Tab-separated table of C-alpha atoms in Angstrom:
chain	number	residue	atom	x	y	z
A	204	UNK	CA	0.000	0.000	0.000
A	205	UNK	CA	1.533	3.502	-0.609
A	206	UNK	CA	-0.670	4.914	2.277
A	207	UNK	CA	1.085	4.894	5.455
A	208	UNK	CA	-1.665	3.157	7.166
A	209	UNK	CA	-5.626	2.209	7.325
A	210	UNK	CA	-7.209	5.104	7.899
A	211	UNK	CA	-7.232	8.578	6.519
A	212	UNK	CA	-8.795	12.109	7.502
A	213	UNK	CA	-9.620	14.019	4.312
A	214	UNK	CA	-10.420	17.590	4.329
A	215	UNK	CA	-11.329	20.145	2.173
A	216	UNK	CA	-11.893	23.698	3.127
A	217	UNK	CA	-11.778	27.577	1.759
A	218	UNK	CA	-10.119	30.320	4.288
A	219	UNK	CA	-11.601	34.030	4.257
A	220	UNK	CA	-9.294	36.734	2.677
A	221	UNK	CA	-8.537	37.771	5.827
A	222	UNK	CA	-7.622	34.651	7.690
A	223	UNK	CA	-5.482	33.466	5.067
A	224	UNK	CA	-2.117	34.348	5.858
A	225	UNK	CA	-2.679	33.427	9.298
A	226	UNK	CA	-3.795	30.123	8.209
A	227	UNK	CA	-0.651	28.669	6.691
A	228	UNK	CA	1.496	29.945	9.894
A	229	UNK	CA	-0.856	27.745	12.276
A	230	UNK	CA	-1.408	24.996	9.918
A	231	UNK	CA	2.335	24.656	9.486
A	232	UNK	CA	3.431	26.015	12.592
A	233	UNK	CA	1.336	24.552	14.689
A	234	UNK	CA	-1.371	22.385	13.887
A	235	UNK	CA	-0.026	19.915	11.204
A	236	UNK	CA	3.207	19.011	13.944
A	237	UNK	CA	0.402	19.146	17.039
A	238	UNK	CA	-1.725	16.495	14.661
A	239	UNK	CA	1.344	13.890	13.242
A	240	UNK	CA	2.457	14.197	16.989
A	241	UNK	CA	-0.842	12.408	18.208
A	242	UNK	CA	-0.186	8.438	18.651
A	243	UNK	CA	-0.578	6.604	15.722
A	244	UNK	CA	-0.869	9.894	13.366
A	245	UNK	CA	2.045	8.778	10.796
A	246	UNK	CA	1.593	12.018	8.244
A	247	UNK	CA	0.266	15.305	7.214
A	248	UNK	CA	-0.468	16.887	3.764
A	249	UNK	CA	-1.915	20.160	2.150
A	250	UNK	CA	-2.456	20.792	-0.911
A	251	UNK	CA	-3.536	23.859	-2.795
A	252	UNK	CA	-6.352	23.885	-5.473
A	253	UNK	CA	-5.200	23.875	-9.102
A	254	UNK	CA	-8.488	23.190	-10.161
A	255	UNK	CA	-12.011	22.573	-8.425
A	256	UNK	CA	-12.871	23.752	-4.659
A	257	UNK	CA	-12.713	24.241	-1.891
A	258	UNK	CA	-9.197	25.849	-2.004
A	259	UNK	CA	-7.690	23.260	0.285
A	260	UNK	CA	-7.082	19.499	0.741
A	261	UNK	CA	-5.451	18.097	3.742
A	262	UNK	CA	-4.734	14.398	4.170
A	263	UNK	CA	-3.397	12.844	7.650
A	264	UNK	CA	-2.616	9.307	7.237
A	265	UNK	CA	-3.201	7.209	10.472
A	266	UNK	CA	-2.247	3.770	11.511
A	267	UNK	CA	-5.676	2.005	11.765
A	268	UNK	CA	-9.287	3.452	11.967
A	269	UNK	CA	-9.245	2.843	16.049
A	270	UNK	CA	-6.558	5.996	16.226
A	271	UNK	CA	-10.014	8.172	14.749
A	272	UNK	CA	-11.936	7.476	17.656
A	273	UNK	CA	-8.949	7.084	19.824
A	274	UNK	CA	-8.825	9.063	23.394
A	275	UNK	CA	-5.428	10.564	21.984
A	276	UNK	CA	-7.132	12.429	18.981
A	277	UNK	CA	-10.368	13.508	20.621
A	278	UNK	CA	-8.939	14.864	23.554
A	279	UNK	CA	-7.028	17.055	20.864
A	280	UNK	CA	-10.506	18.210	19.116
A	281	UNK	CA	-11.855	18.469	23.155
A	282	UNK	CA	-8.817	20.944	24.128
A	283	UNK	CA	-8.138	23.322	21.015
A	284	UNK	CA	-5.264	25.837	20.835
A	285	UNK	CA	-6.469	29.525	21.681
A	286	UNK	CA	-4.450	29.827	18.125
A	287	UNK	CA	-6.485	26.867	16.492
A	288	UNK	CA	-9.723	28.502	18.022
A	289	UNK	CA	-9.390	31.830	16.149
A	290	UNK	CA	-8.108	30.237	13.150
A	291	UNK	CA	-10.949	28.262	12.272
A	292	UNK	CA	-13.600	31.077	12.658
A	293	UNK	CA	-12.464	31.443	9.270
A	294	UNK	CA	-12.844	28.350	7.599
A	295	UNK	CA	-15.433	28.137	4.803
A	296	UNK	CA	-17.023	25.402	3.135
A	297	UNK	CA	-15.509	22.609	4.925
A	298	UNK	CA	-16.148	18.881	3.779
A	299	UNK	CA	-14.248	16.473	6.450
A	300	UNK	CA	-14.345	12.948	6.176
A	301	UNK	CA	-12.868	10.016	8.644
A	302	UNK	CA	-12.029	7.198	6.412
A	303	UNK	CA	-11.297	3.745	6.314
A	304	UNK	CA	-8.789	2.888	3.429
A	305	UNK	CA	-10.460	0.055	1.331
A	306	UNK	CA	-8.021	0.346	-1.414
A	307	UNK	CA	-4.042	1.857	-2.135
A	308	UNK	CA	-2.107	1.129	-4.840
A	309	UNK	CA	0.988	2.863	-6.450
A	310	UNK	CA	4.453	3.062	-6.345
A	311	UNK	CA	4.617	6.393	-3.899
A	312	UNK	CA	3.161	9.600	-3.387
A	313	UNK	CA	2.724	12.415	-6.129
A	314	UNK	CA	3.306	16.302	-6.222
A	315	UNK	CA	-0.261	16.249	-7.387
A	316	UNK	CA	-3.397	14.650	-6.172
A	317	UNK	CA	-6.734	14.548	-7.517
A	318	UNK	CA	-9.613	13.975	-5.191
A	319	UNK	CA	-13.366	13.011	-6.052
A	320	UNK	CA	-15.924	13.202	-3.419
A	321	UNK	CA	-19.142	12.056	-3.376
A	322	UNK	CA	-22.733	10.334	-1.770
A	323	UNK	CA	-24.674	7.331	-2.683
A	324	UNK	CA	-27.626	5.051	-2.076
A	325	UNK	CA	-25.966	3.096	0.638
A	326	UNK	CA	-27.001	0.110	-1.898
A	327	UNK	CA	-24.782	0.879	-4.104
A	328	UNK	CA	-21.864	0.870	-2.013
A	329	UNK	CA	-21.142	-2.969	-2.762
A	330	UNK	CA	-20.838	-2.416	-6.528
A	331	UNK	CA	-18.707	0.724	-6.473
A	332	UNK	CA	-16.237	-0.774	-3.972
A	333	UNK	CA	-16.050	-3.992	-6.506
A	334	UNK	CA	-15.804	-1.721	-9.561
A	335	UNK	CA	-13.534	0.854	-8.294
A	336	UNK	CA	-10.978	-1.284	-6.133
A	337	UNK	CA	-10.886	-3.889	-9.221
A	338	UNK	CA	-11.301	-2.621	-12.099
A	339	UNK	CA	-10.484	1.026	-12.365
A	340	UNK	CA	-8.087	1.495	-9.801
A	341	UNK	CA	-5.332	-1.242	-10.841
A	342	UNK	CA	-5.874	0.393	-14.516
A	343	UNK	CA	-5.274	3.688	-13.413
A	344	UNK	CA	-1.958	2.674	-10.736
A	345	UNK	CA	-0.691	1.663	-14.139
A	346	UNK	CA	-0.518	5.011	-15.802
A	347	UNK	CA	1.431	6.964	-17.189
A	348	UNK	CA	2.943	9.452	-14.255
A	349	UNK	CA	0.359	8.012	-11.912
A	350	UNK	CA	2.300	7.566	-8.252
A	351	UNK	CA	-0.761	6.109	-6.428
A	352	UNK	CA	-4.715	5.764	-5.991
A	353	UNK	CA	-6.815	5.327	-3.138
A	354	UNK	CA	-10.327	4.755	-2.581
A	355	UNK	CA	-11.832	5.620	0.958
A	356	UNK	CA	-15.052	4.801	2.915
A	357	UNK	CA	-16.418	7.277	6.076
A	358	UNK	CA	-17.170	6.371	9.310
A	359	UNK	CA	-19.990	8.578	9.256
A	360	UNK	CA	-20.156	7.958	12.875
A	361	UNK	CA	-16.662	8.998	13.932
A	362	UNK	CA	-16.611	12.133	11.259
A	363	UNK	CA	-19.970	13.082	12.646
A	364	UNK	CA	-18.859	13.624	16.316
A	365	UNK	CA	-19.159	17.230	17.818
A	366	UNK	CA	-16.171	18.467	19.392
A	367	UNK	CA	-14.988	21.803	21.407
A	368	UNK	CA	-12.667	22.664	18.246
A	369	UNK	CA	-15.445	22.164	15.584
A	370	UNK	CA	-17.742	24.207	17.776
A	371	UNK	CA	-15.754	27.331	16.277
A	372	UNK	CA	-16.709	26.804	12.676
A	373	UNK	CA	-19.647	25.836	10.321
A	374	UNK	CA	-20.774	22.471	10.229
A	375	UNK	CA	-19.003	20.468	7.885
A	376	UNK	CA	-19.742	18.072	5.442
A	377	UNK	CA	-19.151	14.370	5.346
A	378	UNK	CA	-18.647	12.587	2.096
A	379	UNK	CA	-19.273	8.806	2.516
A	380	UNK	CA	-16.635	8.237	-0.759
A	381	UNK	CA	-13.437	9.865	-0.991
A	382	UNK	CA	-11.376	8.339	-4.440
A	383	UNK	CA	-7.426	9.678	-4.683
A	384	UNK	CA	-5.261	9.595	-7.513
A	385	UNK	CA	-1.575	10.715	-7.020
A	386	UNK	CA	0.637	11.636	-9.653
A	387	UNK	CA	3.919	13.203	-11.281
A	388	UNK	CA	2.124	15.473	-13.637
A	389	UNK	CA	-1.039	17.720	-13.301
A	390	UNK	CA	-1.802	16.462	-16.927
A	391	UNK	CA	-1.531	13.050	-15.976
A	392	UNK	CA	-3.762	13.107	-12.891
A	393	UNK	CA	-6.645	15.813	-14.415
A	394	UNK	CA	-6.365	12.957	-17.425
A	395	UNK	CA	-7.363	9.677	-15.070
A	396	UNK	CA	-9.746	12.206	-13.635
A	397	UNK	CA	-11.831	12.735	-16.568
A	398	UNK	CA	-11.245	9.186	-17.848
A	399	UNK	CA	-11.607	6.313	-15.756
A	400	UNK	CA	-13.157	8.297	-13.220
A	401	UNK	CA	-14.946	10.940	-14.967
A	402	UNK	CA	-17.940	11.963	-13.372
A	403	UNK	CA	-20.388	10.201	-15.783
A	404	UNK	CA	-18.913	6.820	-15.048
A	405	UNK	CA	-18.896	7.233	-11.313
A	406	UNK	CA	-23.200	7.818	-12.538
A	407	UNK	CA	-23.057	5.105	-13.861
A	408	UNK	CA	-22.011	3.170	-10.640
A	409	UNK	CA	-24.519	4.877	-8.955
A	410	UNK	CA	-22.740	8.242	-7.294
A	411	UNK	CA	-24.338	11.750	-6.638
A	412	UNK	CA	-22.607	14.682	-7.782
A	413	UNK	CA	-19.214	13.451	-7.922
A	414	UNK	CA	-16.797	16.349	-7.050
A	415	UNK	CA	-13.822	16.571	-8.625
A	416	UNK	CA	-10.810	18.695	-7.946
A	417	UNK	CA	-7.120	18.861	-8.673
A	418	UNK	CA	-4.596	20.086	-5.752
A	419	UNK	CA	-0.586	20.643	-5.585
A	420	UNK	CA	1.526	19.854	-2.987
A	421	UNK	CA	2.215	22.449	-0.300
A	422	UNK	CA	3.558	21.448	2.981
A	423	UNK	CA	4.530	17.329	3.753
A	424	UNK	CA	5.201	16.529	7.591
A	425	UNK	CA	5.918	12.829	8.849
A	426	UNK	CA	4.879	11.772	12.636
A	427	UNK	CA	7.142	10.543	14.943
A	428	UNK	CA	7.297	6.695	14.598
């Protein structure tokens, strides 16, 4: 697998004009290392929009989906930074998912990730996990300048719990499917996105309003293992 571990948090979000530069000196300086420092955190990622929205994507990689609804990380949410609690007054349009990794495959990580969210008929989840994780993925891990994809489930449960530190923003979203493809190349990934996984054949499998966006690398911090 070329994720670190079994369980992601995805997150996509927008920042005011006015929060903005603020944001990347606590989400570097602060709460990326406070987050990879939590027990069995292995990684942190942001990513800036290229293409699509929100403007951000952040990706912690976790050892196993028990670390989600682990004491460790909720007494994190429970206790936020005085910084963290003025910094995400101005998040906007936040979509936050806790997921289970069904799927990785790829040689590494890319410079540039593509990320499709989206909902479905929970009766549908059986075919798009078959489809996706057999068919389409191993095609796509193939490609040209592809590093990696991924295909996530939420714990709607564990993403759905109300904490101190999301008590400062909006309510966020919670997309039950997260899919990731990782590449060399923002040609290469915005190609697999609007091939094998362009939003008419996710339809076709039965997704709502597939969202699709393309992000670039900004800031890359490894836990303490």
């Amino acid at each position: 697998m070329s994720l670190s571990g079994s369980g992601v948090i995805a997150i996509w979000n927008d920042i005011t004009d006015e929060g903005r530069a603020n944001f990347y000196e606590w989400h570097d300086r602060e709460h990326i290392p406070e987050r990879v420092g939590i027990p069995g955190f292995l990684r942190g990622r942001r990513y800036i929009a290229l293409s699509g929205t929100p403007e951000y994507f952040t990706l912690y990689e976790v050892e196993d989906k028990s670390v989600l609804t682990g004491a460790d990380y909720l007494a994190r949410l429970n206790s936020p930074t005085e910084w963290t609690t003025r910094s995400v007054q101005h998040f906007r349009n936040t979509a936050r998912s806790l997921c289970d990794v069904e799927v990785s495959l790829g040689a590494g990580s890319g410079g540039f990730i593509g990320t499709i969210r989206f909902d479905c008929e929970p009766g549908q989840d059986p075919k798009i996990l078959k489809t996706v994780s057999e068919a389409i993925l191993p095609e796509v891990a193939k490609t040209a300048a592809i590093s990696a994809a991924h295909i996530c489930r939420a714990d709607e449960s564990a993403s759905n719990v109300k904490t101190a530190e999301q008590r400062g923003r909006a309510a966020n979203m919670v997309p039950r499917w997260v899919l990731i493809v990782e590449g060399a190349t923002q040609e290469a990934v915005e190609r697999v996105l609007s091939t094998h996984l362009s939003p008419a054949v996710l339809a076709d499998l039965g997704a709502q309003e597939a969202l699709h966006g393309v992000y670039r690398l900004q800031f890359d911090l490894l836990g303490n293992r």
